[in-house]
Every structure is written in structure tokens, then in C-alpha cells.
Amino acid sequence: MKALMYVDTRVMELQTVPDPTVSPGEVVLKVGASSICGSDLHGFLGKSAKRVPPLVMGHEFTGEVVEIGAGVDNLATGDRVTVNPILSCGHCDACLKGRMNICPNRKVIGIDRPGAFANYVAAPANACFKLPDHLDDLTGSMVESLSNAIHIFDRSLKGMLDSVAIIGAGTQGLLALQVAILVGARKTIITDMVPSRLEMAKYYGATHPVNVGSTDAVEAVMEITEGEGVDLVVEAVGHVETQSQTVDMLKVGGEAALLGLGAEAKIPLDGLAIVNKELTVRGTYAYTSPDFAKSLDLIAAGKIDVASMVVSKGLEQGAEMFETLVDRPGDLIKVALAPEG
């Protein structure tokens, strides 16, 4: 089969590799679509210690079951599925507390085992979620991305959120925006430097898109909230500067959720403000299985629009698309790779 192989920093090659073999408890899927994640781009740039070449990346994907391993009784050949790529152990302290996403023994498809930038991929059957007939592969490949936003708001809702600020209008920021609106936030502020992304945010319903190319982000948030600050800040960029801004944007008792990857230094935070205002600053890593299921339900019900932010490209265009997304993304927000046939 063909697979897009990460072979070195900034080097992706379309190679011929052996087809995956089916194991007990697992299935082999014919890949329908596999979206490129920001973390894949970090790997491509040599900034992800977890992604060691040679590696077939790709953890946001859909596929059709073509082979079934021994002991699998919940899937049939021809079923279309999307896959939770985080494979937790199920018996550690974190797993027993329902926090499978931070299982210290977890393995991730596309990092610890071959991913879905290929014609075929193997996956545990219990990680597969059946797609409804009306949901196409391209849309289904966005379930994993949305799960991250679902996880943030599931942990942050301590009563109704009135105001939310989102730093970064990329895929994760735009999805967090839609979830914020869905849960009832009246005031939704989103910042970015790319006008087309802010237009997209406005299309999704942001009350205050802010271009930080010409405006200070913290000053804008405080002006919009009349000096009060917001209930929740979602940092979806992963830069030290933007992470450190989160505390300054919060109202008394507010919470900052750090989602973005890529920060290469420790974050300077205002400790006095954190104490005096009783603020919460926390990391948010991935999602749980219930988050993933909720994401699929919301997309299938048409309550979250993911289709308008993702475009499909052929697997053979994969190396080019990695270069494009890193160096000259333009209006591109999300790209999924689809094998031919």
C-alpha cells in the first residue's frame, strides 16, 4: 500500500509499505479521510519528541472495516467508523478515575503505531465509533478535533459561562468558539492576525473578532468586558506570549485552559493575580472516550459546523500540503488527506 512517511525534519515521502495485518481484538480499515493536526505539523518541523521518524502519522481519521480480528463482535465488514486514537491501558489510577486521556501508559495511533496517512490502517475495535450513513468521511475526520473543545468545556462548566475569550482562530479555536456558543456564552471574543480566519469566526457567531495584528489582545478583552475580564480563556496557539496573556484576561474567579502546543519556554504568569483573584490556570490534554462520543453526536446532529473549515486533498499531495500548512497556509484552516480509490 501507499503511505505518507515522515522520514526526517521537513521531509515527507510517499512510500510503498506492507499492508497492516489484522490482530485479535482489532480491525483493518480502508482509510476514508485523515486530517492533518497541528501536532503533526510540529512533528514535521522536528519539534515533537513523541514523533520519531520513520513514522506514518495521522490520528484524525475515518475508514471502512475490511478485515476483522478474532474476538471482535461489535463491527462488521463494510462498517464505516471514526477512531479514538488514544489507546489507554484501562487499569491505572488515571483510567480508573475516568481520565483515560492522561493514562501514563497510553499509546496513540500515528505516534506509537502506524497512523492513517495511508491506504489502510489497523485499529482496536473498541476504539472505533460507527459513523451514521449521512456523515461523509471528510466531515467524520473532524470528530477527533472537536473532541478537544468538548473536553475543555466539560471540565470548565461550573454553572453558565457568560463570557469566553479564545486566543487563536485556527481549527481548535474555531471549534472552541462554536462549543462556547452552544453552551450559552453571550460574549465570545476571539483573536487572530489573519483576517480570513476572523471572518470565519464571525460567520460562526463570534460577537467580537479581534485582529491582534493592530490591537493589543489584553486591552481589547478588557475594553469589551468593561474592565471585568472573562469567565474562561482558551489558549489555542501554544506560544509563551499568548499563554502568559491568559491570566490578564480573566475576571475574578476565572479560568484559563491551555490547549495549544508548541511553547518552547516556561510561561511567565502573574502569581499575585492568580492568588488574589482565585484564578485557575490548567492544561487540557486531548479528550476522554465520552468526549469523543459527544463530539460525534454533535457533528452528526448538525449542531457544530466542521465541514466549512476542512478541505480534502489526495494522499499523493500530502508532502506538498505539509509544506503549505507550515510556510504559506493562506486561507487554509484544515486539510484532510484522502487515498485514491
XYZ file of C-alpha atoms in Angstrom:
341
model
C 0.000 0.000 0.000
C 0.969 3.666 -0.221
C 1.788 5.630 2.933
C 2.986 9.169 3.573
C 6.127 8.582 5.611
C 7.724 11.147 7.917
C 11.398 10.359 7.307
C 13.192 13.416 8.701
C 12.639 17.031 9.750
C 10.580 18.674 6.996
C 10.792 15.553 4.844
C 7.670 13.555 3.964
C 7.762 10.845 1.293
C 5.037 8.770 -0.329
C 6.344 5.226 0.025
C 5.187 1.696 -0.664
C 4.922 -0.217 2.618
C 3.391 -3.563 3.667
C -0.353 -3.639 4.318
C -1.269 -3.821 8.015
C -2.184 -7.252 9.315
C -5.197 -7.856 11.496
C -4.654 -8.832 15.156
C -7.065 -10.253 17.753
C -9.392 -7.540 19.015
C -8.538 -5.265 16.113
C -9.753 -4.383 12.627
C -8.102 -3.173 9.452
C -9.669 -0.086 7.910
C -9.548 1.243 4.390
C -8.864 4.908 5.127
C -11.554 7.341 4.020
C -10.002 10.630 5.140
C -7.277 11.595 7.604
C -6.959 15.204 8.754
C -3.619 16.902 9.385
C -3.367 18.044 13.003
C -1.274 20.926 14.294
C 0.661 18.370 16.323
C 1.517 16.543 13.072
C 2.949 19.824 11.786
C 5.053 20.137 14.954
C 6.339 16.641 14.274
C 7.109 17.558 10.668
C 9.170 20.500 11.940
C 11.099 18.234 14.308
C 9.509 19.807 17.393
C 7.634 16.769 18.718
C 9.763 14.384 20.735
C 6.952 11.834 20.557
C 7.083 11.573 16.756
C 10.232 9.698 15.799
C 10.920 9.045 12.110
C 10.390 6.892 10.165
C 6.711 7.186 11.039
C 3.329 7.179 9.350
C 1.450 9.918 11.171
C -2.305 10.599 11.034
C -4.586 10.231 14.053
C -7.758 12.091 12.951
C -9.399 9.691 10.546
C -12.291 7.662 9.237
C -12.293 4.326 7.480
C -14.256 1.309 6.293
C -13.784 -2.055 8.001
C -12.195 -4.503 5.547
C -10.745 -7.131 7.934
C -11.859 -8.287 11.372
C -9.644 -9.899 14.004
C -10.528 -12.705 16.362
C -12.820 -11.758 19.219
C -14.358 -8.728 17.522
C -18.152 -8.866 17.617
C -19.179 -5.201 17.562
C -18.175 -4.464 13.967
C -18.820 -5.980 10.546
C -17.074 -5.728 7.203
C -18.314 -2.609 5.452
C -18.976 -0.599 8.622
C -17.745 2.983 8.390
C -16.095 4.286 11.532
C -14.064 7.059 13.076
C -11.440 6.135 15.639
C -10.395 7.455 19.040
C -6.612 7.217 18.548
C -5.744 7.415 22.268
C -5.358 3.844 23.456
C -5.298 3.811 27.257
C -4.446 0.864 29.476
C -7.761 0.824 31.380
C -6.340 -0.180 34.763
C -4.055 2.613 36.012
C -5.151 5.215 38.552
C -5.952 7.814 35.873
C -8.030 5.354 33.832
C -9.939 4.160 36.890
C -10.829 7.802 37.611
C -12.212 8.213 34.093
C -9.239 10.288 32.902
C -8.103 7.911 30.182
C -6.647 10.796 28.166
C -3.785 11.205 30.637
C -3.106 7.495 31.150
C 0.678 7.275 31.640
C 0.672 4.005 29.682
C -1.323 5.346 26.723
C -0.368 4.681 23.126
C -1.509 6.875 20.244
C -2.214 5.813 16.688
C 0.022 7.874 14.426
C 2.672 8.259 17.129
C 3.315 4.912 18.827
C 1.980 2.802 15.957
C 1.358 3.487 12.250
C -1.281 6.110 11.542
C -3.773 6.840 8.803
C -1.814 8.836 6.221
C -2.024 5.644 4.205
C -4.416 3.436 2.235
C -5.048 1.173 5.216
C -4.618 1.334 8.989
C -5.150 -1.103 11.859
C -7.040 -0.068 14.996
C -8.526 -1.700 18.103
C -12.211 -2.448 17.590
C -13.141 -0.887 20.931
C -11.685 2.441 19.740
C -13.980 2.529 16.693
C -17.184 4.587 16.613
C -19.654 3.836 13.838
C -20.482 6.740 11.536
C -24.119 7.403 10.628
C -24.853 6.937 6.933
C -25.384 10.652 6.296
C -21.936 11.641 7.605
C -19.234 11.612 4.925
C -15.611 10.661 5.556
C -14.271 14.215 5.325
C -16.685 15.501 7.979
C -16.159 12.401 10.110
C -12.413 13.017 10.190
C -13.113 16.156 12.261
C -14.622 14.268 15.221
C -11.230 13.967 16.908
C -10.522 17.699 16.570
C -13.853 18.726 18.082
C -13.344 16.306 20.983
C -10.617 18.594 22.332
C -13.058 21.511 22.653
C -15.730 19.269 24.184
C -13.209 18.217 26.839
C -12.391 21.827 27.728
C -15.978 22.862 28.286
C -16.966 19.633 30.021
C -14.344 20.387 32.699
C -14.927 24.157 32.790
C -18.694 24.423 33.154
C -19.363 25.247 36.786
C -22.629 26.944 36.051
C -23.279 29.073 32.981
C -20.348 30.732 31.253
C -21.257 34.271 30.305
C -18.051 35.319 28.543
C -15.273 33.437 26.764
C -12.082 34.655 25.101
C -10.343 32.377 22.614
C -6.763 33.054 21.560
C -6.218 31.808 18.014
C -8.772 31.271 15.234
C -7.302 28.098 13.782
C -9.114 24.759 13.831
C -9.125 24.356 17.613
C -10.012 27.985 18.283
C -12.930 27.964 15.841
C -14.247 24.696 17.269
C -13.947 26.028 20.830
C -15.854 29.110 19.688
C -18.740 27.019 18.387
C -18.895 24.968 21.582
C -18.843 28.155 23.682
C -21.831 29.473 21.756
C -23.580 26.106 22.016
C -23.297 26.091 25.830
C -24.707 29.601 26.071
C -21.821 32.074 26.272
C -23.259 35.502 25.439
C -19.958 37.246 24.808
C -17.431 35.411 22.634
C -14.127 37.126 21.892
C -11.650 35.504 19.501
C -8.239 36.826 18.482
C -6.030 36.188 15.477
C -3.800 38.017 12.996
C -5.300 36.521 9.815
C -8.345 38.469 8.551
C -9.876 35.476 6.740
C -9.848 33.439 9.953
C -11.547 36.268 11.831
C -14.159 36.420 9.082
C -14.717 32.705 9.587
C -15.084 33.315 13.329
C -17.675 35.985 12.615
C -19.504 33.523 10.339
C -19.628 31.025 13.217
C -21.125 33.659 15.513
C -18.267 35.313 17.404
C -19.546 38.523 18.955
C -16.098 40.150 18.993
C -13.435 39.017 16.462
C -10.230 40.927 17.279
C -7.291 41.404 14.910
C -4.247 41.402 17.165
C -2.039 42.483 14.300
C -3.151 46.013 15.095
C -4.664 45.718 18.599
C -3.327 44.546 21.955
C -5.224 41.387 22.875
C -5.472 42.011 26.628
C -6.523 45.634 26.173
C -9.187 44.556 23.685
C -10.643 41.945 26.052
C -10.740 44.382 28.956
C -12.356 47.077 26.835
C -15.014 44.692 25.516
C -15.804 43.476 29.052
C -15.690 46.998 30.554
C -12.645 46.130 32.645
C -14.128 42.988 34.166
C -12.441 40.234 32.161
C -13.927 36.931 31.003
C -15.036 33.736 32.718
C -12.883 31.482 30.560
C -9.891 31.925 28.270
C -8.990 29.150 25.821
C -5.409 29.471 24.565
C -5.306 27.627 21.241
C -1.995 28.900 19.844
C 0.708 27.496 22.094
C 3.040 30.484 22.281
C 4.612 31.656 25.536
C 3.405 35.218 24.945
C -0.215 34.257 24.384
C -0.200 31.744 27.242
C 1.020 34.442 29.621
C -1.762 36.791 28.450
C -4.485 34.445 29.683
C -4.279 35.462 33.350
C -4.571 39.144 32.441
C -7.808 38.476 30.542
C -9.650 36.729 33.386
C -12.269 38.114 35.727
C -12.254 37.277 39.424
C -12.635 33.505 39.809
C -11.975 32.928 36.120
C -10.256 30.019 34.444
C -7.657 29.667 31.701
C -7.394 26.444 29.679
C -4.092 25.988 27.843
C -4.710 23.848 24.762
C -2.152 24.994 22.187
C 1.053 23.042 21.662
C 4.422 24.435 20.705
C 5.542 26.675 23.564
C 9.300 26.261 23.839
C 9.928 28.009 27.176
C 8.353 28.293 30.623
C 5.374 30.625 30.935
C 5.709 33.832 32.957
C 2.443 34.218 34.873
C 1.207 36.843 37.329
C 1.213 34.796 40.523
C -0.205 37.631 42.622
C -3.239 37.943 40.358
C -3.744 34.159 40.407
C -3.860 34.185 44.213
C -5.789 37.405 44.818
C -8.405 36.749 42.138
C -8.526 32.985 42.868
C -7.875 32.121 39.250
C -7.461 28.671 37.763
C -4.827 28.009 35.104
C -4.812 24.467 33.775
C -3.627 22.404 30.896
C -6.090 20.477 28.768
C -4.857 17.367 27.000
C -6.947 15.689 24.335
C -10.236 14.108 25.482
C -11.900 11.078 27.015
C -13.965 8.433 25.246
C -17.239 10.117 26.351
C -15.945 13.423 24.932
C -15.253 11.659 21.634
C -18.742 10.148 21.548
C -20.307 13.545 22.328
C -18.296 15.131 19.522
C -19.592 12.585 17.030
C -23.167 13.142 18.209
C -22.924 16.947 17.852
C -21.443 16.752 14.358
C -23.960 14.141 13.243
C -26.817 16.299 14.564
C -25.517 19.330 12.669
C -25.021 21.348 15.868
C -21.348 22.068 15.135
C -20.181 23.068 11.653
C -16.897 21.384 10.807
C -17.412 20.860 7.075
C -16.810 24.510 6.208
C -13.290 24.540 7.669
C -11.808 21.368 6.146
C -10.775 20.645 2.556
C -9.831 17.318 1.009
C -6.573 16.638 -0.833
C -5.172 13.418 -2.257
C -2.694 11.382 -0.244
C -0.177 11.937 -3.048
C -0.386 15.677 -2.291
C 0.465 15.096 1.361
C 4.104 16.238 1.328
C 3.114 19.405 -0.519
C 0.282 20.102 1.920
C 2.583 19.806 4.941
C 4.887 22.395 3.374
C 1.944 24.640 2.531
C 0.392 24.496 6.003
C 3.715 25.337 7.637
C 5.000 28.035 5.280
C 2.078 29.571 3.411
C -1.316 28.440 4.756
C -3.174 31.459 3.430
C -6.873 30.856 3.971
C -6.422 27.140 4.720
C -7.625 26.118 8.159
C -7.775 22.329 7.974
C -6.678 19.785 5.348
C -7.597 16.104 5.210
C -5.754 13.588 3.053
C -7.838 11.026 1.167
C -6.257 7.990 -0.513
C -7.340 7.245 -4.076
C -9.917 4.523 -4.646
